[in-house]
């Protein structure tokens, strides 16, 4: 980026192109491979819930910036699969909240391990430095989006 805050046109065009390809390759293509237990929406919702903080449908809707009917449909499917539980609001509110179930967290961990294996195959000939830098830059990009949208995503302490 130049001092004016405007990215070089060629670099920005390359970034846009590569992000489109990245969106094509991950996560959809990895989550369609044999051995995965969760669909994409369940994987993402459980990732949000894994911190242990139960959320209402409205809070999930706001976190994902999706219509509440969409979240309701996704959570209903997850309830049938016993991936999440409805629990009373720990703060005493009327609305029930959604919490990741033990089964949901186990399947999330298994799918995440499978993702790690798959991604490790892709970056097998990369140096640890390159892998770390790529992760840092993706995190920086994601955090910039979250900042602009005023919608931070909680991250586990071990990956900060």
CSV table of N, CA, C and O in Angstrom, one decimal, residues 51-151:
chain,number,residue,atom,x,y,z
A,51,UNK,N,-16.3,-21.9,22.3
A,51,UNK,CA,-15.7,-21.2,23.4
A,51,UNK,C,-16.5,-21.4,24.7
A,51,UNK,O,-16.0,-21.1,25.8
A,52,UNK,N,-17.7,-22.1,24.5
A,52,UNK,CA,-18.5,-22.4,25.7
A,52,UNK,C,-19.6,-21.4,26.0
A,52,UNK,O,-20.4,-21.6,26.8
A,53,UNK,N,-19.6,-20.3,25.3
A,53,UNK,CA,-20.6,-19.3,25.5
A,53,UNK,C,-21.8,-19.6,24.7
A,53,UNK,O,-21.8,-19.7,23.4
A,54,UNK,N,-22.9,-19.9,25.4
A,54,UNK,CA,-24.2,-20.2,24.7
A,54,UNK,C,-24.7,-18.9,24.1
A,54,UNK,O,-24.6,-17.8,24.7
A,55,UNK,N,-25.3,-19.0,22.9
A,55,UNK,CA,-25.8,-17.8,22.2
A,55,UNK,C,-27.3,-18.0,21.8
A,55,UNK,O,-27.7,-19.2,21.5
A,56,UNK,N,-28.1,-17.0,21.8
A,56,UNK,CA,-29.4,-17.1,21.3
A,56,UNK,C,-29.4,-17.1,19.7
A,56,UNK,O,-28.4,-16.8,19.1
A,57,UNK,N,-30.5,-17.5,19.2
A,57,UNK,CA,-30.6,-17.4,17.7
A,57,UNK,C,-30.4,-16.0,17.2
A,57,UNK,O,-29.7,-15.9,16.1
A,58,UNK,N,-30.9,-15.0,17.8
A,58,UNK,CA,-30.6,-13.7,17.4
A,58,UNK,C,-29.1,-13.3,17.5
A,58,UNK,O,-28.6,-12.7,16.5
A,59,UNK,N,-28.4,-13.7,18.5
A,59,UNK,CA,-27.0,-13.5,18.6
A,59,UNK,C,-26.2,-14.2,17.5
A,59,UNK,O,-25.3,-13.7,16.9
A,60,UNK,N,-26.6,-15.5,17.2
A,60,UNK,CA,-26.0,-16.2,16.1
A,60,UNK,C,-26.3,-15.5,14.8
A,60,UNK,O,-25.4,-15.4,14.0
A,61,UNK,N,-27.5,-15.0,14.6
A,61,UNK,CA,-27.9,-14.3,13.4
A,61,UNK,C,-27.0,-13.1,13.2
A,61,UNK,O,-26.5,-12.8,12.1
A,62,UNK,N,-26.8,-12.4,14.3
A,62,UNK,CA,-25.9,-11.2,14.2
A,62,UNK,C,-24.5,-11.5,14.0
A,62,UNK,O,-23.8,-10.9,13.2
A,63,UNK,N,-24.0,-12.6,14.6
A,63,UNK,CA,-22.6,-13.0,14.5
A,63,UNK,C,-22.3,-13.4,13.0
A,63,UNK,O,-21.2,-13.0,12.5
A,64,UNK,N,-23.2,-14.1,12.4
A,64,UNK,CA,-23.0,-14.6,11.0
A,64,UNK,C,-23.6,-13.6,10.0
A,64,UNK,O,-23.4,-13.8,8.8
A,65,UNK,N,-24.2,-12.6,10.4
A,65,UNK,CA,-24.9,-11.6,9.5
A,65,UNK,C,-25.8,-12.3,8.5
A,65,UNK,O,-25.7,-12.0,7.3
A,66,UNK,N,-26.6,-13.2,9.1
A,66,UNK,CA,-27.6,-13.9,8.3
A,66,UNK,C,-29.0,-13.7,8.9
A,66,UNK,O,-29.1,-13.3,10.1
A,67,UNK,N,-30.0,-13.8,8.0
A,67,UNK,CA,-31.4,-13.7,8.5
A,67,UNK,C,-31.6,-14.8,9.6
A,67,UNK,O,-31.1,-15.9,9.5
A,68,UNK,N,-32.4,-14.4,10.6
A,68,UNK,CA,-32.6,-15.3,11.7
A,68,UNK,C,-33.3,-16.6,11.2
A,68,UNK,O,-33.1,-17.6,11.8
A,69,UNK,N,-34.1,-16.5,10.2
A,69,UNK,CA,-34.8,-17.7,9.7
A,69,UNK,C,-33.7,-18.7,9.1
A,69,UNK,O,-33.9,-19.9,9.3
A,70,UNK,N,-32.7,-18.2,8.5
A,70,UNK,CA,-31.6,-19.1,8.0
A,70,UNK,C,-30.9,-19.8,9.2
A,70,UNK,O,-30.7,-21.0,9.2
A,71,UNK,N,-30.5,-19.0,10.2
A,71,UNK,CA,-29.9,-19.5,11.4
A,71,UNK,C,-30.8,-20.5,12.1
A,71,UNK,O,-30.4,-21.6,12.5
A,72,UNK,N,-32.1,-20.2,12.2
A,72,UNK,CA,-33.1,-21.1,12.8
A,72,UNK,C,-33.1,-22.5,12.1
A,72,UNK,O,-33.1,-23.5,12.7
A,73,UNK,N,-33.1,-22.4,10.8
A,73,UNK,CA,-33.1,-23.7,10.0
A,73,UNK,C,-31.9,-24.5,10.2
A,73,UNK,O,-31.9,-25.7,10.4
A,74,UNK,N,-30.7,-23.8,10.2
A,74,UNK,CA,-29.4,-24.5,10.4
A,74,UNK,C,-29.3,-25.1,11.8
A,74,UNK,O,-28.9,-26.2,12.0
A,75,UNK,N,-29.7,-24.3,12.8
A,75,UNK,CA,-29.7,-24.8,14.2
A,75,UNK,C,-30.7,-26.0,14.4
A,75,UNK,O,-30.4,-26.9,15.1
A,76,UNK,N,-31.9,-25.9,13.8
A,76,UNK,CA,-32.9,-27.0,13.9
A,76,UNK,C,-32.3,-28.3,13.3
A,76,UNK,O,-32.4,-29.3,14.0
A,77,UNK,N,-31.6,-28.2,12.2
A,77,UNK,CA,-30.9,-29.4,11.7
A,77,UNK,C,-29.8,-29.9,12.7
A,77,UNK,O,-29.7,-31.1,12.9
A,78,UNK,N,-29.1,-29.0,13.3
A,78,UNK,CA,-28.1,-29.4,14.2
A,78,UNK,C,-28.7,-30.0,15.5
A,78,UNK,O,-28.1,-30.9,16.1
A,79,UNK,N,-29.8,-29.5,15.9
A,79,UNK,CA,-30.5,-30.1,17.1
A,79,UNK,C,-30.9,-31.5,16.8
A,79,UNK,O,-30.8,-32.4,17.6
A,80,UNK,N,-31.4,-31.8,15.6
A,80,UNK,CA,-31.8,-33.1,15.2
A,80,UNK,C,-30.7,-34.1,15.2
A,80,UNK,O,-30.8,-35.3,15.5
A,81,UNK,N,-29.5,-33.6,14.9
A,81,UNK,CA,-28.3,-34.4,14.8
A,81,UNK,C,-27.6,-34.4,16.2
A,81,UNK,O,-26.5,-35.0,16.3
A,82,UNK,N,-28.2,-33.7,17.2
A,82,UNK,CA,-27.6,-33.7,18.5
A,82,UNK,C,-26.2,-33.0,18.6
A,82,UNK,O,-25.4,-33.4,19.4
A,83,UNK,N,-26.0,-32.1,17.7
A,83,UNK,CA,-24.7,-31.3,17.6
A,83,UNK,C,-24.7,-30.1,18.6
A,83,UNK,O,-23.7,-29.7,19.0
A,84,UNK,N,-25.9,-29.7,18.9
A,84,UNK,CA,-26.1,-28.5,19.8
A,84,UNK,C,-27.2,-28.9,20.8
A,84,UNK,O,-28.1,-29.8,20.5
A,85,UNK,N,-27.3,-28.1,21.9
A,85,UNK,CA,-28.4,-28.3,22.9
A,85,UNK,C,-29.0,-26.9,23.1
A,85,UNK,O,-28.3,-25.9,23.0
A,86,UNK,N,-30.3,-26.9,23.4
A,86,UNK,CA,-31.0,-25.7,23.9
A,86,UNK,C,-30.8,-25.7,25.4
A,86,UNK,O,-31.1,-26.7,26.1
A,87,UNK,N,-30.4,-24.5,25.9
A,87,UNK,CA,-30.2,-24.4,27.3
A,87,UNK,C,-30.8,-23.1,27.8
A,87,UNK,O,-31.0,-22.1,27.0
A,88,UNK,N,-31.2,-23.0,29.1
A,88,UNK,CA,-31.7,-21.8,29.6
A,88,UNK,C,-30.7,-20.7,29.5
A,88,UNK,O,-29.5,-21.0,29.6
A,89,UNK,N,-31.1,-19.5,29.4
A,89,UNK,CA,-30.2,-18.3,29.4
A,89,UNK,C,-29.5,-18.2,30.7
A,89,UNK,O,-30.1,-18.1,31.8
A,90,UNK,N,-28.2,-18.3,30.8
A,90,UNK,CA,-27.4,-18.3,32.0
A,90,UNK,C,-27.6,-16.9,32.7
A,90,UNK,O,-27.4,-16.8,33.9
A,91,UNK,N,-28.0,-15.9,32.0
A,91,UNK,CA,-28.2,-14.6,32.6
A,91,UNK,C,-29.7,-14.4,33.0
A,91,UNK,O,-30.0,-13.3,33.4
A,92,UNK,N,-30.5,-15.4,32.9
A,92,UNK,CA,-31.8,-15.3,33.4
A,92,UNK,C,-32.8,-14.8,32.4
A,92,UNK,O,-34.0,-14.6,32.7
A,93,UNK,N,-32.4,-14.6,31.2
A,93,UNK,CA,-33.4,-14.1,30.1
A,93,UNK,C,-34.4,-15.2,29.8
A,93,UNK,O,-34.3,-16.3,30.1
A,94,UNK,N,-35.4,-14.8,29.0
A,94,UNK,CA,-36.5,-15.7,28.7
A,94,UNK,C,-36.1,-16.6,27.5
A,94,UNK,O,-36.4,-17.8,27.5
A,95,UNK,N,-35.4,-16.1,26.6
A,95,UNK,CA,-35.0,-16.9,25.4
A,95,UNK,C,-34.0,-18.0,25.8
A,95,UNK,O,-33.1,-17.8,26.6
A,96,UNK,N,-34.3,-19.1,25.2
A,96,UNK,CA,-33.3,-20.2,25.3
A,96,UNK,C,-32.1,-19.9,24.5
A,96,UNK,O,-32.2,-19.2,23.5
A,97,UNK,N,-31.0,-20.5,24.8
A,97,UNK,CA,-29.8,-20.3,24.1
A,97,UNK,C,-29.3,-21.6,23.5
A,97,UNK,O,-29.8,-22.7,23.9
A,98,UNK,N,-28.4,-21.5,22.6
A,98,UNK,CA,-27.8,-22.7,21.9
A,98,UNK,C,-26.4,-22.9,22.4
A,98,UNK,O,-25.6,-21.9,22.4
A,99,UNK,N,-26.1,-24.1,22.7
A,99,UNK,CA,-24.7,-24.5,23.2
A,99,UNK,C,-24.2,-25.7,22.4
A,99,UNK,O,-25.0,-26.6,22.1
A,100,UNK,N,-23.0,-25.7,22.1
A,100,UNK,CA,-22.4,-26.9,21.5
A,100,UNK,C,-22.5,-28.1,22.4
A,100,UNK,O,-22.2,-28.0,23.6
A,101,UNK,N,-23.0,-29.2,21.8
A,101,UNK,CA,-23.1,-30.5,22.6
A,101,UNK,C,-21.7,-31.2,22.7
A,101,UNK,O,-20.8,-30.8,21.9
A,102,UNK,N,-21.6,-32.1,23.5
A,102,UNK,CA,-20.3,-32.9,23.6
A,102,UNK,C,-20.1,-33.6,22.2
A,102,UNK,O,-19.0,-33.5,21.7
A,103,UNK,N,-21.2,-34.1,21.6
A,103,UNK,CA,-21.0,-34.8,20.3
A,103,UNK,C,-20.6,-33.8,19.3
A,103,UNK,O,-19.7,-34.1,18.4
A,104,UNK,N,-21.2,-32.6,19.3
A,104,UNK,CA,-20.9,-31.5,18.3
A,104,UNK,C,-19.4,-31.2,18.4
A,104,UNK,O,-18.7,-31.0,17.4
A,105,UNK,N,-18.9,-31.0,19.6
A,105,UNK,CA,-17.5,-30.6,19.8
A,105,UNK,C,-16.6,-31.7,19.4
A,105,UNK,O,-15.5,-31.5,18.9
A,106,UNK,N,-17.0,-33.0,19.7
A,106,UNK,CA,-16.1,-34.1,19.2
A,106,UNK,C,-16.0,-34.2,17.7
A,106,UNK,O,-15.0,-34.4,17.2
A,107,UNK,N,-17.2,-34.0,17.0
A,107,UNK,CA,-17.2,-34.0,15.6
A,107,UNK,C,-16.4,-32.8,15.0
A,107,UNK,O,-15.7,-33.0,14.0
A,108,UNK,N,-16.5,-31.7,15.6
A,108,UNK,CA,-15.8,-30.5,15.2
A,108,UNK,C,-14.3,-30.8,15.3
A,108,UNK,O,-13.5,-30.5,14.4
A,109,UNK,N,-13.9,-31.3,16.4
A,109,UNK,CA,-12.4,-31.6,16.6
A,109,UNK,C,-12.0,-32.7,15.6
A,109,UNK,O,-10.9,-32.5,15.0
A,110,UNK,N,-12.8,-33.7,15.3
A,110,UNK,CA,-12.4,-34.7,14.3
A,110,UNK,C,-12.3,-34.0,12.9
A,110,UNK,O,-11.3,-34.3,12.1
A,111,UNK,N,-13.3,-33.2,12.5
A,111,UNK,CA,-13.2,-32.5,11.2
A,111,UNK,C,-12.1,-31.5,11.1
A,111,UNK,O,-11.4,-31.4,10.1
A,112,UNK,N,-11.8,-30.8,12.2
A,112,UNK,CA,-10.7,-29.9,12.2
A,112,UNK,C,-9.3,-30.7,12.1
A,112,UNK,O,-8.5,-30.2,11.3
A,113,UNK,N,-9.2,-31.8,12.7
A,113,UNK,CA,-8.0,-32.6,12.6
A,113,UNK,C,-7.9,-33.1,11.1
A,113,UNK,O,-6.8,-33.1,10.5
A,114,UNK,N,-9.0,-33.5,10.5
A,114,UNK,CA,-9.0,-33.9,9.1
A,114,UNK,C,-8.6,-32.7,8.2
A,114,UNK,O,-7.8,-32.9,7.3
A,115,UNK,N,-9.1,-31.5,8.5
A,115,UNK,CA,-8.7,-30.3,7.8
A,115,UNK,C,-7.2,-30.1,7.9
A,115,UNK,O,-6.6,-29.7,6.9
A,116,UNK,N,-6.7,-30.2,9.1
A,116,UNK,CA,-5.3,-30.0,9.3
A,116,UNK,C,-4.5,-31.0,8.5
A,116,UNK,O,-3.5,-30.6,7.8
A,117,UNK,N,-4.9,-32.3,8.4
A,117,UNK,CA,-4.2,-33.3,7.6
A,117,UNK,C,-4.2,-32.9,6.1
A,117,UNK,O,-3.2,-32.9,5.4
A,118,UNK,N,-5.4,-32.4,5.7
A,118,UNK,CA,-5.6,-32.1,4.3
A,118,UNK,C,-4.7,-30.8,3.9
A,118,UNK,O,-4.1,-30.8,2.9
A,119,UNK,N,-4.8,-29.8,4.8
A,119,UNK,CA,-4.0,-28.6,4.5
A,119,UNK,C,-2.5,-28.9,4.6
A,119,UNK,O,-1.7,-28.4,3.8
A,120,UNK,N,-2.1,-29.8,5.5
A,120,UNK,CA,-0.7,-30.2,5.7
A,120,UNK,C,-0.2,-30.8,4.4
A,120,UNK,O,0.9,-30.6,3.9
A,121,UNK,N,-1.1,-31.6,3.7
A,121,UNK,CA,-0.7,-32.2,2.4
A,121,UNK,C,-0.5,-31.1,1.4
A,121,UNK,O,0.5,-31.2,0.6
A,122,UNK,N,-1.3,-30.0,1.4
A,122,UNK,CA,-1.1,-28.9,0.4
A,122,UNK,C,0.2,-28.2,0.7
A,122,UNK,O,0.9,-27.8,-0.3
A,123,UNK,N,0.5,-27.9,1.9
A,123,UNK,CA,1.7,-27.1,2.3
A,123,UNK,C,2.9,-27.9,2.7
A,123,UNK,O,3.8,-27.4,3.3
A,124,UNK,N,2.9,-29.2,2.3
A,124,UNK,CA,4.0,-30.1,2.8
A,124,UNK,C,5.4,-29.7,2.4
A,124,UNK,O,6.3,-29.9,3.1
A,125,UNK,N,5.5,-29.0,1.2
A,125,UNK,CA,6.8,-28.5,0.8
A,125,UNK,C,7.1,-27.1,1.2
A,125,UNK,O,8.0,-26.5,0.7
A,126,UNK,N,6.2,-26.5,2.0
A,126,UNK,CA,6.4,-25.1,2.5
A,126,UNK,C,7.3,-25.2,3.8
A,126,UNK,O,7.2,-26.1,4.6
A,127,UNK,N,8.0,-24.1,4.0
A,127,UNK,CA,8.8,-24.0,5.3
A,127,UNK,C,7.8,-23.6,6.4
A,127,UNK,O,6.7,-23.0,6.2
A,128,UNK,N,8.2,-23.9,7.6
A,128,UNK,CA,7.4,-23.5,8.8
A,128,UNK,C,7.2,-22.0,8.8
A,128,UNK,O,6.1,-21.4,9.2
A,129,UNK,N,8.2,-21.2,8.4
A,129,UNK,CA,8.1,-19.8,8.3
A,129,UNK,C,7.1,-19.3,7.3
A,129,UNK,O,6.3,-18.4,7.6
A,130,UNK,N,7.0,-20.0,6.2
A,130,UNK,CA,6.0,-19.6,5.2
A,130,UNK,C,4.6,-19.9,5.7
A,130,UNK,O,3.7,-19.2,5.5
A,131,UNK,N,4.4,-21.1,6.3
A,131,UNK,CA,3.1,-21.5,6.9
A,131,UNK,C,2.7,-20.5,7.9
A,131,UNK,O,1.5,-20.0,7.9
A,132,UNK,N,3.6,-20.1,8.8
A,132,UNK,CA,3.3,-19.1,9.8
A,132,UNK,C,2.9,-17.8,9.3
A,132,UNK,O,2.0,-17.1,9.7
A,133,UNK,N,3.7,-17.3,8.3
A,133,UNK,CA,3.4,-16.0,7.6
A,133,UNK,C,2.1,-16.0,6.9
A,133,UNK,O,1.3,-15.1,7.0
A,134,UNK,N,1.7,-17.1,6.2
A,134,UNK,CA,0.5,-17.2,5.5
A,134,UNK,C,-0.7,-17.1,6.6
A,134,UNK,O,-1.6,-16.4,6.4
A,135,UNK,N,-0.6,-17.9,7.6
A,135,UNK,CA,-1.6,-17.8,8.7
A,135,UNK,C,-1.7,-16.4,9.3
A,135,UNK,O,-2.8,-16.0,9.6
A,136,UNK,N,-0.6,-15.8,9.5
A,136,UNK,CA,-0.6,-14.4,10.1
A,136,UNK,C,-1.3,-13.4,9.2
A,136,UNK,O,-2.1,-12.6,9.6
A,137,UNK,N,-1.0,-13.5,7.9
A,137,UNK,CA,-1.6,-12.6,6.9
A,137,UNK,C,-3.1,-12.9,6.8
A,137,UNK,O,-3.9,-11.9,6.6
A,138,UNK,N,-3.5,-14.1,6.8
A,138,UNK,CA,-5.0,-14.4,6.7
A,138,UNK,C,-5.7,-13.9,8.0
A,138,UNK,O,-6.7,-13.3,7.9
A,139,UNK,N,-5.0,-14.1,9.1
A,139,UNK,CA,-5.6,-13.6,10.4
A,139,UNK,C,-5.7,-12.1,10.3
A,139,UNK,O,-6.8,-11.5,10.7
A,140,UNK,N,-4.7,-11.4,9.8
A,140,UNK,CA,-4.7,-9.9,9.7
A,140,UNK,C,-5.9,-9.5,8.7
A,140,UNK,O,-6.6,-8.5,9.0
A,141,UNK,N,-6.0,-10.2,7.6
A,141,UNK,CA,-7.1,-9.9,6.7
A,141,UNK,C,-8.5,-10.1,7.4
A,141,UNK,O,-9.3,-9.2,7.3
A,142,UNK,N,-8.7,-11.2,8.0
A,142,UNK,CA,-9.9,-11.5,8.7
A,142,UNK,C,-10.2,-10.5,9.8
A,142,UNK,O,-11.4,-10.0,9.9
A,143,UNK,N,-9.2,-10.1,10.6
A,143,UNK,CA,-9.4,-9.1,11.6
A,143,UNK,C,-9.8,-7.7,11.0
A,143,UNK,O,-10.5,-7.0,11.6
A,144,UNK,N,-9.2,-7.4,9.9
A,144,UNK,CA,-9.6,-6.1,9.2
A,144,UNK,C,-11.0,-6.1,8.8
A,144,UNK,O,-11.7,-5.1,9.0
A,145,UNK,N,-11.5,-7.3,8.2
A,145,UNK,CA,-12.9,-7.4,7.8
A,145,UNK,C,-13.8,-7.2,9.1
A,145,UNK,O,-14.8,-6.5,9.1
A,146,UNK,N,-13.4,-8.0,10.1
A,146,UNK,CA,-14.2,-7.9,11.4
A,146,UNK,C,-14.3,-6.5,11.9
A,146,UNK,O,-15.3,-6.1,12.4
A,147,UNK,N,-13.1,-5.8,11.9
A,147,UNK,CA,-13.1,-4.4,12.4
A,147,UNK,C,-14.0,-3.5,11.6
A,147,UNK,O,-14.8,-2.7,12.1
A,148,UNK,N,-14.0,-3.6,10.2
A,148,UNK,CA,-14.8,-2.8,9.4
A,148,UNK,C,-16.3,-3.1,9.6
A,148,UNK,O,-17.2,-2.3,9.5
A,149,UNK,N,-16.6,-4.4,9.9
A,149,UNK,CA,-18.0,-4.8,10.1
A,149,UNK,C,-18.5,-4.7,11.5
A,149,UNK,O,-19.6,-5.0,11.9
A,150,UNK,N,-17.6,-4.3,12.4
A,150,UNK,CA,-17.8,-4.2,13.9
A,150,UNK,C,-18.4,-5.5,14.4
A,150,UNK,O,-19.4,-5.6,15.1
A,151,UNK,N,-17.7,-6.6,14.0
A,151,UNK,CA,-18.2,-8.0,14.3
A,151,UNK,C,-17.0,-8.9,14.5
A,151,UNK,O,-16.7,-9.8,13.7
